[in-house]
mmCIF file with all atom_site columns, C-alpha atoms in Angstrom:
data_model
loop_
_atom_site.group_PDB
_atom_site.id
_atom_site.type_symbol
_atom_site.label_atom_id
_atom_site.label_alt_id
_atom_site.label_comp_id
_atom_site.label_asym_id
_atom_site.label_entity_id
_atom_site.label_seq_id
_atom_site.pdbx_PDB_ins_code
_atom_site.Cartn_x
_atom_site.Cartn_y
_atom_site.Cartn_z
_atom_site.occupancy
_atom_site.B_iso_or_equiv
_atom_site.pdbx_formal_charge
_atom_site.auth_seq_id
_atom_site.auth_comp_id
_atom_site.auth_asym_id
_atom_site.auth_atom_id
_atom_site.pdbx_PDB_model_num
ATOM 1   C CA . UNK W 1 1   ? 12.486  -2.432  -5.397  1.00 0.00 ? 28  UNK W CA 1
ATOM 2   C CA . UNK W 1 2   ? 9.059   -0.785  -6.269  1.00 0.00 ? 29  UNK W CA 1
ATOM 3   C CA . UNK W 1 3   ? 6.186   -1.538  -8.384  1.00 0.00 ? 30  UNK W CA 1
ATOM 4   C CA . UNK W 1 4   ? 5.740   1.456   -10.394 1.00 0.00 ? 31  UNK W CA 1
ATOM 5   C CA . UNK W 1 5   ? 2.913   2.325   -12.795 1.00 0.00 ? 32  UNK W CA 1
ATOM 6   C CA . UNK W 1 6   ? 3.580   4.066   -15.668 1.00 0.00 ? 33  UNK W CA 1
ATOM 7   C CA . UNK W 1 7   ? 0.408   6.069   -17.438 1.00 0.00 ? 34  UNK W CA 1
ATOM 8   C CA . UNK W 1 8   ? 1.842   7.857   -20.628 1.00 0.00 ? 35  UNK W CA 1
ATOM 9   C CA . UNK W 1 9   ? 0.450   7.726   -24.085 1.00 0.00 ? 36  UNK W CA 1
ATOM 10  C CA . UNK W 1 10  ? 3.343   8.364   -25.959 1.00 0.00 ? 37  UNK W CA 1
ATOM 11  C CA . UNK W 1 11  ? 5.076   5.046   -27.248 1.00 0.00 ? 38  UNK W CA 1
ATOM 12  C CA . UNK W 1 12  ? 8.434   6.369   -26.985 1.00 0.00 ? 39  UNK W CA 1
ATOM 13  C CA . UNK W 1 13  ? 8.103   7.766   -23.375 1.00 0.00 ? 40  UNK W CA 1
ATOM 14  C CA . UNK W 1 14  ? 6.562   4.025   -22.468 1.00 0.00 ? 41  UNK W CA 1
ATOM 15  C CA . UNK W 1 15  ? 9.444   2.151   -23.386 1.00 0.00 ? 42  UNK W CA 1
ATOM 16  C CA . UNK W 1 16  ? 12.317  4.642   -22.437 1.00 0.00 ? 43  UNK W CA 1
ATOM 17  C CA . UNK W 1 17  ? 10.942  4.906   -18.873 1.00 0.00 ? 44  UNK W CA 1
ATOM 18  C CA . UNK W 1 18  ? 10.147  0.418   -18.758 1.00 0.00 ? 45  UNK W CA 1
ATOM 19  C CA . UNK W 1 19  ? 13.217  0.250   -20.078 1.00 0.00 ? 46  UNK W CA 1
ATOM 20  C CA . UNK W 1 20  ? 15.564  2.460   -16.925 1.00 0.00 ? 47  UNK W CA 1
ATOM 21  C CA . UNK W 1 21  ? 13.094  1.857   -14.255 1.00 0.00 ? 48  UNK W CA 1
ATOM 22  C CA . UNK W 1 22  ? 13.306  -2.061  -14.918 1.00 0.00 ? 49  UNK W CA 1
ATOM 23  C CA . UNK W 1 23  ? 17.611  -1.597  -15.329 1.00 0.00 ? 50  UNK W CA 1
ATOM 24  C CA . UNK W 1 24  ? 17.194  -0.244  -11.383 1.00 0.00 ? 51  UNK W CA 1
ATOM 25  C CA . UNK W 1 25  ? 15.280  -3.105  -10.784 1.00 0.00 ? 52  UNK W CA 1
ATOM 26  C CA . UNK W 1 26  ? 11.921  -1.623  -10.222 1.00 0.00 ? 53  UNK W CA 1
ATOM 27  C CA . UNK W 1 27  ? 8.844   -3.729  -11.719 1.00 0.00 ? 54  UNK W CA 1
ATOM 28  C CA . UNK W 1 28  ? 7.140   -1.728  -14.228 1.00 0.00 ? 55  UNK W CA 1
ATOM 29  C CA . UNK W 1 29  ? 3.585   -1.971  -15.260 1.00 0.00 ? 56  UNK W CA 1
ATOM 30  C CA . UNK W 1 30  ? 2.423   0.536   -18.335 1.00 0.00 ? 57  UNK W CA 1
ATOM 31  C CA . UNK W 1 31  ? -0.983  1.670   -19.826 1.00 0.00 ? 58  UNK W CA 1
ATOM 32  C CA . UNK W 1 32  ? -1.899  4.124   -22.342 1.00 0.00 ? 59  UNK W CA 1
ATOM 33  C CA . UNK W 1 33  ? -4.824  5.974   -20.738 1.00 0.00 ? 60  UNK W CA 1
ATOM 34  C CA . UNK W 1 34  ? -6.350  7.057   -17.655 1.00 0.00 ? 61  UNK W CA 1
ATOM 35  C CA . UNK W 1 35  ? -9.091  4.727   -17.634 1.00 0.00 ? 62  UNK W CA 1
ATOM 36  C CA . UNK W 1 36  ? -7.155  1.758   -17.891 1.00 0.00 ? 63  UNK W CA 1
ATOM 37  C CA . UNK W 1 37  ? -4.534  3.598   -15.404 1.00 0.00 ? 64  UNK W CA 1
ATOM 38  C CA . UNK W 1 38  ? -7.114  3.942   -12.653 1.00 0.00 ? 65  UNK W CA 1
ATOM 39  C CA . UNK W 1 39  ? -7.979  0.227   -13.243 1.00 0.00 ? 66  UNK W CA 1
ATOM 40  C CA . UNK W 1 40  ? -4.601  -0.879  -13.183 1.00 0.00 ? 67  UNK W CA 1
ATOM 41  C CA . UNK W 1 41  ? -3.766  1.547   -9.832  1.00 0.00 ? 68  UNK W CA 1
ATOM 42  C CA . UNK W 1 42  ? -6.992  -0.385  -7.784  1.00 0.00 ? 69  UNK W CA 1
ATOM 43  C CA . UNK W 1 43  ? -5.855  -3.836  -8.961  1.00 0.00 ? 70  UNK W CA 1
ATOM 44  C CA . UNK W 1 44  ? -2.304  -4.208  -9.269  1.00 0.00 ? 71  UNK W CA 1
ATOM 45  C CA . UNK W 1 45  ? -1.479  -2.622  -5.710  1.00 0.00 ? 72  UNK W CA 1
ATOM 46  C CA . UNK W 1 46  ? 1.741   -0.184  -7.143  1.00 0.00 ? 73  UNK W CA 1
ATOM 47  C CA . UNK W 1 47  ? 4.448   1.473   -5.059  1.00 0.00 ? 74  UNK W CA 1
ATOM 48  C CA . UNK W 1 48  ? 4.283   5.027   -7.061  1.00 0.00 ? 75  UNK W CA 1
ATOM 49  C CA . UNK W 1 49  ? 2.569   6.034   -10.159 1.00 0.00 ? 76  UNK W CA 1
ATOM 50  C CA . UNK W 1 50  ? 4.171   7.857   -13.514 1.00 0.00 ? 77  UNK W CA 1
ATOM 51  C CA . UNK W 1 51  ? 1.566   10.350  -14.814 1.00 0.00 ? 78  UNK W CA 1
ATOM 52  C CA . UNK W 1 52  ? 1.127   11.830  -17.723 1.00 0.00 ? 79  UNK W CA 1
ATOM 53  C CA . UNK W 1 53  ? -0.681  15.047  -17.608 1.00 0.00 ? 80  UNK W CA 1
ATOM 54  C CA . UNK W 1 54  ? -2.421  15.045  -21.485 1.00 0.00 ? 81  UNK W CA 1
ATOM 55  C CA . UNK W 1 55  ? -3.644  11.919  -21.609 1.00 0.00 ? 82  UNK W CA 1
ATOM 56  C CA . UNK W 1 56  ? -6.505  10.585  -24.197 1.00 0.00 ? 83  UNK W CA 1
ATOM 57  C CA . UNK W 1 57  ? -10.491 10.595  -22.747 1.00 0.00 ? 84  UNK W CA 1
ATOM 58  C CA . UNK W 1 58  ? -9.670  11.212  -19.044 1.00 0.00 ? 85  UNK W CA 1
ATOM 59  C CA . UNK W 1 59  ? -6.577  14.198  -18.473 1.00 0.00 ? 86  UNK W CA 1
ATOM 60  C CA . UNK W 1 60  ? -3.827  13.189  -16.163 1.00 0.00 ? 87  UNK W CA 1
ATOM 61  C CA . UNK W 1 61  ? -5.083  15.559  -13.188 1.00 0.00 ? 88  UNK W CA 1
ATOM 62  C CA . UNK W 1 62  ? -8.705  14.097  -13.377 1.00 0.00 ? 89  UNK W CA 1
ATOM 63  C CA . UNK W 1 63  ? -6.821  10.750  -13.041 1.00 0.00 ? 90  UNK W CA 1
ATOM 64  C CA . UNK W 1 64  ? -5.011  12.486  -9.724  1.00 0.00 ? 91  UNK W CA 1
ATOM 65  C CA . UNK W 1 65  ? -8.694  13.799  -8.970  1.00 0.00 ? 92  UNK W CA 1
ATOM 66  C CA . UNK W 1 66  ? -9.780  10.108  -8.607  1.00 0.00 ? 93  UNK W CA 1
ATOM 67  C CA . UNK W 1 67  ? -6.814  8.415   -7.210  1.00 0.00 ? 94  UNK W CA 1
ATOM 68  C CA . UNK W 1 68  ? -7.201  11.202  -4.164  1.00 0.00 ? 95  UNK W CA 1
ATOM 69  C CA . UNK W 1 69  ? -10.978 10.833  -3.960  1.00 0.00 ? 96  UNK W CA 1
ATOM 70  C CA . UNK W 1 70  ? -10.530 6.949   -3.540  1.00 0.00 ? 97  UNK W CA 1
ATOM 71  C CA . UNK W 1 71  ? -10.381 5.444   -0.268  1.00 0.00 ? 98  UNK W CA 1
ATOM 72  C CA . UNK W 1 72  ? -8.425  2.419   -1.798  1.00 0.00 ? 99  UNK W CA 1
ATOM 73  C CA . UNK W 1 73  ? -5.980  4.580   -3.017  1.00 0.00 ? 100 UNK W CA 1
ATOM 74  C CA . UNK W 1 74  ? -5.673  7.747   -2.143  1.00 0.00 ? 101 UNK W CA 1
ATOM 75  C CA . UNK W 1 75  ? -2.414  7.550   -0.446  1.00 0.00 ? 102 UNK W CA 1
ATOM 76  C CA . UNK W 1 76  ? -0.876  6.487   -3.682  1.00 0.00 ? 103 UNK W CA 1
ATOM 77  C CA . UNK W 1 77  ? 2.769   8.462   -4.403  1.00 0.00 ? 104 UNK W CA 1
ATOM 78  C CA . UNK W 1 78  ? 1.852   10.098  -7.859  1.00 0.00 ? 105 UNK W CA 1
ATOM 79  C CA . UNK W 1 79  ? 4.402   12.044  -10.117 1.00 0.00 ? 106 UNK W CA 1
ATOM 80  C CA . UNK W 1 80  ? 3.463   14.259  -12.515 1.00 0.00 ? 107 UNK W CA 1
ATOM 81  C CA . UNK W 1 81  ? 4.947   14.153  -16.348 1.00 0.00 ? 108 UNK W CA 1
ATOM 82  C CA . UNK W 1 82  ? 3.998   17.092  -18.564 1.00 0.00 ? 109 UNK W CA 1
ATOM 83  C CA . UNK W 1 83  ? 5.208   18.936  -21.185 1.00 0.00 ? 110 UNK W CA 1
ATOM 84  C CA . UNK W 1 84  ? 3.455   21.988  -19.620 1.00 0.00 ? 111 UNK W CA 1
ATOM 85  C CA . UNK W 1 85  ? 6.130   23.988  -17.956 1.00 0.00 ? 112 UNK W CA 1
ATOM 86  C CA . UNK W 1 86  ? 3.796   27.196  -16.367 1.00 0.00 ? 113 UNK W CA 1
ATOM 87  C CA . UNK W 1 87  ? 4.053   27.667  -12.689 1.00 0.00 ? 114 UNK W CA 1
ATOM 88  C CA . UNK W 1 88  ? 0.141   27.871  -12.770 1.00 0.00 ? 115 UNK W CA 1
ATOM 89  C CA . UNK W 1 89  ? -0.226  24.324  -13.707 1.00 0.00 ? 116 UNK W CA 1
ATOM 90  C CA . UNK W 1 90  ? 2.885   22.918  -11.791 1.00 0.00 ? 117 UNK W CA 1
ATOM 91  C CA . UNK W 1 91  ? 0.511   24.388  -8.451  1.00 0.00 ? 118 UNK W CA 1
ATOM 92  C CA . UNK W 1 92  ? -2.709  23.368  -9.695  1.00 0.00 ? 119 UNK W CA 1
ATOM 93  C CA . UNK W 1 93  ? -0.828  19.577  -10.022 1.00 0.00 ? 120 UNK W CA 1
ATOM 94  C CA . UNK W 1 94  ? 0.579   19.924  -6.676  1.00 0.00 ? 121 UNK W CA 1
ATOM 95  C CA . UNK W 1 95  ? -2.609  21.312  -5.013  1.00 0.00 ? 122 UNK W CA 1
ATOM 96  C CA . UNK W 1 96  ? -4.505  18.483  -6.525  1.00 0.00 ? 123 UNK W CA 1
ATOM 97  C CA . UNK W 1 97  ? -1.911  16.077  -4.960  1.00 0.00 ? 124 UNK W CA 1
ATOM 98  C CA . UNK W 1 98  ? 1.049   15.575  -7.153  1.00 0.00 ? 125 UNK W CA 1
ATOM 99  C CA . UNK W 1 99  ? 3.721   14.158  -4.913  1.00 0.00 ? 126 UNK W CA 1
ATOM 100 C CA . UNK W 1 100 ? 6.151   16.221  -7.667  1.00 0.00 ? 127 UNK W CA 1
ATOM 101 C CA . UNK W 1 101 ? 6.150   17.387  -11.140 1.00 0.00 ? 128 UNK W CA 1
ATOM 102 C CA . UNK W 1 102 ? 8.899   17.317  -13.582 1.00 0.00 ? 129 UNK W CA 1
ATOM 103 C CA . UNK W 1 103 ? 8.243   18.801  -17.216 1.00 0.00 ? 130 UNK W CA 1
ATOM 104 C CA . UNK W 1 104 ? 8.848   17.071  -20.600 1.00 0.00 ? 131 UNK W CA 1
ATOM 105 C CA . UNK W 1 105 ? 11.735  16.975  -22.022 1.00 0.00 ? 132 UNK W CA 1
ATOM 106 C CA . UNK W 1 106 ? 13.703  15.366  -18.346 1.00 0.00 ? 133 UNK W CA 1
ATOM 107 C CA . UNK W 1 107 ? 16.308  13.999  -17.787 1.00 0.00 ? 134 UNK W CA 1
ATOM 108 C CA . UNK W 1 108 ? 15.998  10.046  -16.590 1.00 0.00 ? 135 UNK W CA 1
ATOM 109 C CA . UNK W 1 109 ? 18.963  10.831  -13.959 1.00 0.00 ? 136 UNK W CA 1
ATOM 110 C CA . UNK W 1 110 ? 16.349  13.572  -12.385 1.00 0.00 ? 137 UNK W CA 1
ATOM 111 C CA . UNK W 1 111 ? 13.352  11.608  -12.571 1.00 0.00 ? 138 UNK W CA 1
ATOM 112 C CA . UNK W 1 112 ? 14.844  8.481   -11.118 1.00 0.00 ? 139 UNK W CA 1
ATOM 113 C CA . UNK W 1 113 ? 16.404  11.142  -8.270  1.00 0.00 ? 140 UNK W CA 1
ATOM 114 C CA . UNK W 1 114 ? 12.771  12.239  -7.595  1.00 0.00 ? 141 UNK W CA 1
ATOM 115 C CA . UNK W 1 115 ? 11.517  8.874   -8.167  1.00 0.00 ? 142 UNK W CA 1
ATOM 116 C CA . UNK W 1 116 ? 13.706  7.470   -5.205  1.00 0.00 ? 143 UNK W CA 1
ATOM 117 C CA . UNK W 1 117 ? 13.193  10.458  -3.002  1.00 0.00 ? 144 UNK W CA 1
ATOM 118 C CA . UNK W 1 118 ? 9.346   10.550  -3.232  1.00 0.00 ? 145 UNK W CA 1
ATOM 119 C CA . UNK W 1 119 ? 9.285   6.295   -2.122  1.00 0.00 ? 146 UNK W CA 1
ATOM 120 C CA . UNK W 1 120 ? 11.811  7.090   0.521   1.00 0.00 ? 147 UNK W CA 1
ATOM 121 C CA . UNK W 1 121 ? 9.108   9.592   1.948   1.00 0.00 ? 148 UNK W CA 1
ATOM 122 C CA . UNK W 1 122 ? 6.460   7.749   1.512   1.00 0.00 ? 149 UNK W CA 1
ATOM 123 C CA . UNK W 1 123 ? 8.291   4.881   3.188   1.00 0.00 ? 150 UNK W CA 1
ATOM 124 C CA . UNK W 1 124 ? 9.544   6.454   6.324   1.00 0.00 ? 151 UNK W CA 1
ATOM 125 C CA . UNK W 1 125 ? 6.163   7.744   6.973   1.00 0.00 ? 152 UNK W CA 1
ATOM 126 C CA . UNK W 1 126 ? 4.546   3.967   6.623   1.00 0.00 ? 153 UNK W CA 1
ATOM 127 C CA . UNK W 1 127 ? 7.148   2.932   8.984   1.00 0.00 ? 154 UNK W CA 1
ATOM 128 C CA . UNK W 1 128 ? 4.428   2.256   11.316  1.00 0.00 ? 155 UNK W CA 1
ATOM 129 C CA . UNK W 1 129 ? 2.173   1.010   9.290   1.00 0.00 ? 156 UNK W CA 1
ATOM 130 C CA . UNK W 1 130 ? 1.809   -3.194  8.657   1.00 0.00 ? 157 UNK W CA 1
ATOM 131 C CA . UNK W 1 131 ? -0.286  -4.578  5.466   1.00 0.00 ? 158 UNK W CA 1
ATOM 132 C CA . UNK W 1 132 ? -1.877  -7.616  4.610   1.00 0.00 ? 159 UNK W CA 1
ATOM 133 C CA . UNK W 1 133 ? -4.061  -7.317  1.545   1.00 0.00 ? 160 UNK W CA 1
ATOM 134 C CA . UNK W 1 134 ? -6.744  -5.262  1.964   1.00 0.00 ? 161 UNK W CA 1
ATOM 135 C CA . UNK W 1 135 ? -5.522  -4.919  5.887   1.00 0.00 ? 162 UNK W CA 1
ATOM 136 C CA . UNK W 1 136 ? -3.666  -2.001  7.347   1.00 0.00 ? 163 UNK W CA 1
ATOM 137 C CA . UNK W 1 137 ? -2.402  -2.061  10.904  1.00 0.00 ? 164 UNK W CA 1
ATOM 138 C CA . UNK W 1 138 ? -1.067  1.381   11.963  1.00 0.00 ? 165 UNK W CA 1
ATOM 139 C CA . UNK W 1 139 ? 1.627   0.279   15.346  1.00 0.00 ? 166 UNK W CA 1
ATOM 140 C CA . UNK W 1 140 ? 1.782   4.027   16.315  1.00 0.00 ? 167 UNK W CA 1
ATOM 141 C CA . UNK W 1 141 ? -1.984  4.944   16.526  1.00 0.00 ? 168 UNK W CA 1
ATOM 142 C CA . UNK W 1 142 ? -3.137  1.536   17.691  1.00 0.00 ? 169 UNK W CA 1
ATOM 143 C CA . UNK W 1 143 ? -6.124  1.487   14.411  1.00 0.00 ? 170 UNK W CA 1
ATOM 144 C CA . UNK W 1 144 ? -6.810  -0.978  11.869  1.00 0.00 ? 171 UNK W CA 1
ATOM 145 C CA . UNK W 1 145 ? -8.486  -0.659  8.796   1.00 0.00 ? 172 UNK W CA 1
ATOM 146 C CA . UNK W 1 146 ? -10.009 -3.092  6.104   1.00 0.00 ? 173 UNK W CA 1
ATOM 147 C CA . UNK W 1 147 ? -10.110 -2.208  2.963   1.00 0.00 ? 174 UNK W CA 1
ATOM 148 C CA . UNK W 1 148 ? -9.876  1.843   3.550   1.00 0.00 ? 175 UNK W CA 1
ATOM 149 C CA . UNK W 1 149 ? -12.675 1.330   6.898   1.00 0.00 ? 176 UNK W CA 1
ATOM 150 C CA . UNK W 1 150 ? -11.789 1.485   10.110  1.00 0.00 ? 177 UNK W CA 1
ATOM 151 C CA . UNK W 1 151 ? -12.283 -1.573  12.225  1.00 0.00 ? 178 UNK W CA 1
ATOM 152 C CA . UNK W 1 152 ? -12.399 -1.698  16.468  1.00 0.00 ? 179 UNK W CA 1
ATOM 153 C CA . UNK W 1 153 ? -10.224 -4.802  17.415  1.00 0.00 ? 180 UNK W CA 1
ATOM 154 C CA . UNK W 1 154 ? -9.352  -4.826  21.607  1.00 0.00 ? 181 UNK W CA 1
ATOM 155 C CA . UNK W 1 155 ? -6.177  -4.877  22.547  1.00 0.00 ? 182 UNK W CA 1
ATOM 156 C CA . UNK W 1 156 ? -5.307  -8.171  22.336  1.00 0.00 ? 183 UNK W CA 1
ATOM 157 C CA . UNK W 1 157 ? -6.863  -9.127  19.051  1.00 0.00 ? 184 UNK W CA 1
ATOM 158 C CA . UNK W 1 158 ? -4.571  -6.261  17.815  1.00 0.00 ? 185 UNK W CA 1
ATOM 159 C CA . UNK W 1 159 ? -1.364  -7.966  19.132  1.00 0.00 ? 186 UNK W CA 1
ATOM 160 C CA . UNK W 1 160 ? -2.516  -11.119 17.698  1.00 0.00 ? 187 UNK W CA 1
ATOM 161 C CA . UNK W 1 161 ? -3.307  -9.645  13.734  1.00 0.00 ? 188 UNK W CA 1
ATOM 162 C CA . UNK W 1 162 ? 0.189   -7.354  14.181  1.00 0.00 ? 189 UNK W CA 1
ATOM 163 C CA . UNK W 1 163 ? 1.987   -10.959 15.567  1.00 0.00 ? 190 UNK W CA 1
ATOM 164 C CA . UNK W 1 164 ? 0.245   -12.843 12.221  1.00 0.00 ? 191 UNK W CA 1
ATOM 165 C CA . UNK W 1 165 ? 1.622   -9.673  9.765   1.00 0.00 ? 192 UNK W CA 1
ATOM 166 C CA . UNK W 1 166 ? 4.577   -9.269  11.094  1.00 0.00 ? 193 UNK W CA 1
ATOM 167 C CA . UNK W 1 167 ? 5.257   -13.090 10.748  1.00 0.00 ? 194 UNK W CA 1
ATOM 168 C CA . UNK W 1 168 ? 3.349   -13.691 7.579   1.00 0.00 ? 195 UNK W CA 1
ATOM 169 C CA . UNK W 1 169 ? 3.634   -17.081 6.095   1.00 0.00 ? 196 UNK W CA 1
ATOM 170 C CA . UNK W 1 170 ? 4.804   -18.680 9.540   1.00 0.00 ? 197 UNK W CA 1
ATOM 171 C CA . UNK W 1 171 ? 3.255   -21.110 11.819  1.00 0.00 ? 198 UNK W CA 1
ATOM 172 C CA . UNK W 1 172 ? 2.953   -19.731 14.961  1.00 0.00 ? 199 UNK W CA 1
ATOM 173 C CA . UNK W 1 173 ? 2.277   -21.908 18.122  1.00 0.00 ? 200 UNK W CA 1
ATOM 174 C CA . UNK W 1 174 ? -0.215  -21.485 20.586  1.00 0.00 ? 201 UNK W CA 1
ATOM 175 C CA . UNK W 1 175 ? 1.991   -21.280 22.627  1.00 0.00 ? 202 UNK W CA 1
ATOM 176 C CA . UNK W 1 176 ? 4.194   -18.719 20.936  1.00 0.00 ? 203 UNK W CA 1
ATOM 177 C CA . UNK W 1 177 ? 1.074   -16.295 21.063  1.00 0.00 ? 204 UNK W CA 1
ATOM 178 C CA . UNK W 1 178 ? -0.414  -17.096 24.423  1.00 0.00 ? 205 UNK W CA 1
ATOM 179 C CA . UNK W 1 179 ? 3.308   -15.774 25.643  1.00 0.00 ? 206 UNK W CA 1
ATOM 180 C CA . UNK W 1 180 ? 3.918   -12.680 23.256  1.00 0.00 ? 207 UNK W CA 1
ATOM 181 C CA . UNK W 1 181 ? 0.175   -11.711 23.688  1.00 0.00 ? 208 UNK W CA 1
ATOM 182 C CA . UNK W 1 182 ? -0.763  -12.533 27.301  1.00 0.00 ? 209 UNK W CA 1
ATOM 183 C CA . UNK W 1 183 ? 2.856   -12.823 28.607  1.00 0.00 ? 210 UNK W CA 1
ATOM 184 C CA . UNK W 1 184 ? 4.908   -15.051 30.619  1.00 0.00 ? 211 UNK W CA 1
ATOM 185 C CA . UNK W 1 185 ? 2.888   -14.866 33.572  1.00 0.00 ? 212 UNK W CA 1
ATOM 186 C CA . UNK W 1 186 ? -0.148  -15.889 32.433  1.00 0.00 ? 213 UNK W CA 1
ATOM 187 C CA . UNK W 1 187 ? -1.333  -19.217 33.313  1.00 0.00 ? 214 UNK W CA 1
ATOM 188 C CA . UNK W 1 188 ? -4.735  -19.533 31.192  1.00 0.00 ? 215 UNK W CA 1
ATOM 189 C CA . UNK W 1 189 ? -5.364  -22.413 28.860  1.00 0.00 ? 216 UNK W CA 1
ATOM 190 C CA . UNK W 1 190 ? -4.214  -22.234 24.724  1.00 0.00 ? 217 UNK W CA 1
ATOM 191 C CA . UNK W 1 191 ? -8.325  -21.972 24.214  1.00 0.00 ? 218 UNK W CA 1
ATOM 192 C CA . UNK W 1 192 ? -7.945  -18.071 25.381  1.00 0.00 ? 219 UNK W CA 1
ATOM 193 C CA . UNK W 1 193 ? -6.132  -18.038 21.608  1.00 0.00 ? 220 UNK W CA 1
ATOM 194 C CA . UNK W 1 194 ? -8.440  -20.422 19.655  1.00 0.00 ? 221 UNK W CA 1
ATOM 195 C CA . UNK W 1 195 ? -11.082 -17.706 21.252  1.00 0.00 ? 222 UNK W CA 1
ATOM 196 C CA . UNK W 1 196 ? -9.357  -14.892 20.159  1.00 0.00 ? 223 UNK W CA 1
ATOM 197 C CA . UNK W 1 197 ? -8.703  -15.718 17.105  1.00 0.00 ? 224 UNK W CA 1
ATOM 198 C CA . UNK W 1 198 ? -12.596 -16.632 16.135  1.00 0.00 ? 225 UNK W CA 1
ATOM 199 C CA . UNK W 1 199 ? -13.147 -13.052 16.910  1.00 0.00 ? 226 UNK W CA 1
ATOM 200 C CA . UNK W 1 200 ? -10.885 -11.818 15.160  1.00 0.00 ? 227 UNK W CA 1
ATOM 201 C CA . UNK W 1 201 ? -11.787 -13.621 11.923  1.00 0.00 ? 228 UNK W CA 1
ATOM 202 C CA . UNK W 1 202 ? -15.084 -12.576 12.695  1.00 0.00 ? 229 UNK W CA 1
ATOM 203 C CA . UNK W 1 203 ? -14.526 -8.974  12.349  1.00 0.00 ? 230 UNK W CA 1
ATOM 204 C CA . UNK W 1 204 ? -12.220 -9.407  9.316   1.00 0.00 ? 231 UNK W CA 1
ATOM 205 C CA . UNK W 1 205 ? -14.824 -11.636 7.613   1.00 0.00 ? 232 UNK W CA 1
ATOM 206 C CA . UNK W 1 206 ? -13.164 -12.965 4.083   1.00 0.00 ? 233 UNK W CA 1
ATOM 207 C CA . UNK W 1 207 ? -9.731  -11.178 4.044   1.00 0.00 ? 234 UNK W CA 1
ATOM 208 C CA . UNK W 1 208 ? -8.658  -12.681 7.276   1.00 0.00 ? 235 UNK W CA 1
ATOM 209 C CA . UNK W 1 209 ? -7.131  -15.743 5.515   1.00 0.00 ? 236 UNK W CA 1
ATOM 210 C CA . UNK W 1 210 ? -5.966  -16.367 8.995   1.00 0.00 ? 237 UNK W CA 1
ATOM 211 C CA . UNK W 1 211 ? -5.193  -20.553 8.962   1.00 0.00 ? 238 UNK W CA 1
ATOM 212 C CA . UNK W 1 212 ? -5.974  -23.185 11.298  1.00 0.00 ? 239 UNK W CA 1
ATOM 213 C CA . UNK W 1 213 ? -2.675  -25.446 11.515  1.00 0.00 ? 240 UNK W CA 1
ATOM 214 C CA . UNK W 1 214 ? -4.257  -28.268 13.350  1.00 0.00 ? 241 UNK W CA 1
ATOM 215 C CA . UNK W 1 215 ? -2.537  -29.485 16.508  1.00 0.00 ? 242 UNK W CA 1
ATOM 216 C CA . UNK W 1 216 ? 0.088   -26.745 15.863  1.00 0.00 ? 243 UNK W CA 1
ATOM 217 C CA . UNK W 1 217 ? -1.191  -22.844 15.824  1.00 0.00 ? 244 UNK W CA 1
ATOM 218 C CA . UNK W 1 218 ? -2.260  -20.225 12.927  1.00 0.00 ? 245 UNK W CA 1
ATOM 219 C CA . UNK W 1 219 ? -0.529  -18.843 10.336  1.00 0.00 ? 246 UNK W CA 1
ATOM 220 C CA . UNK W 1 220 ? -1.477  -15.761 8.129   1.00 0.00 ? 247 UNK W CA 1
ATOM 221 C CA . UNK W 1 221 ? -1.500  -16.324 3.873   1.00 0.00 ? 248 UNK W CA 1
#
């Protein structure tokens, strides 16, 4: 289930919402304004966000304004709650970015209907994509990123990093990777991975957390 934050500051909306998102087993994570909803969005890593257009200090679509503008986060499934119901601002949401918009007074059936439609989107579009902290390995256009910047890896450093995400947590042999990554028919020594691998630590610097298992392989944390 998703991690879903919920930016409202209306008490009553807060806990209804915590309340039938956490009964479908979604983790819920609330705040009261958009500062503290921006802050929350970069650190706590959410699946969709709940926001409230008339919010205190910073308004619910200058919150959307940011969360587009930021490179950490600006692919972040957002969902607009309002108790403005004019067509004019329902487009001006949804040309800013809104994902959808559903108008104050809703019904929690509805929202958790659009809730579950705007993940599975968001989903089968990320099909391709792999993630590792502040790493994103997209299979289908053969790119990495770190932390929202594009990184070159060769070909086999990418095989390697998509082997170590795919199998987070694992220990994977030398072995294993000299054969997934090189192939059966490849008769070099285990070093061509110890090699490798430096490089690609290298390039990924401090969020590697690539690990040595000595005498055994690497795993990824």
């Amino acid at each position: 289930m998703a991690k879903i934050l919920v930016i409202d500051d209306e008490e009553h909306i807060l806990e209804l919402l915590k309340f039938n998102l956490e009964v479908s087993g979604h983790q819920v994570i609330c705040c009261t304004n958009g500062k503290d909803g921006l802050k929350m969005a970069r650190e706590e890593n959410p699946d969709l966000v709940l926001l409230d257009w008339m919010l205190p200090n910073i308004s619910g679509i200058d919150v959307l304004k940011v969360i587009r503008e930021d490179d950490k986060i600006s692919d972040l499934p957002v969902i607009m709650l309002t108790a403005k119901n004019m067509e004019d601002d329902k487009i001006e949401g949804l040309d800013r970015g809104a994902d959808d918009f559903i108008t104050k007074p809703f019904s929690i059936k509805e929202l958790m209907a659009r809730i579950k439609t705007v993940l599975r989107r968001y989903h089968t579009s990320d099909e391709t994509a792999l993630k590792a902290g502040k790493i994103s390995l997209y299979l289908d256009r053969h790119e990495v990123y770190l932390d929202g910047e594009k990184i070159e890896l060769t070909l086999k450093e990418f095989e390697l990093l998509k082997l170590l995400i795919q199998n987070r947590g694992k220990v994977l042999t030398r072995d294993y990777l000299l054969d997934k990554v090189w192939g059966y028919e490849f008769f070099g020594e285990t070093r061509t991975v110890d090699v490798h691998i430096r490089y690609l630590r290298k390039k990924l610097g401090e969020n590697s957390n690539i690990e040595t298992i000595r005498g055994v392989g690497y795993k990824l944390n």
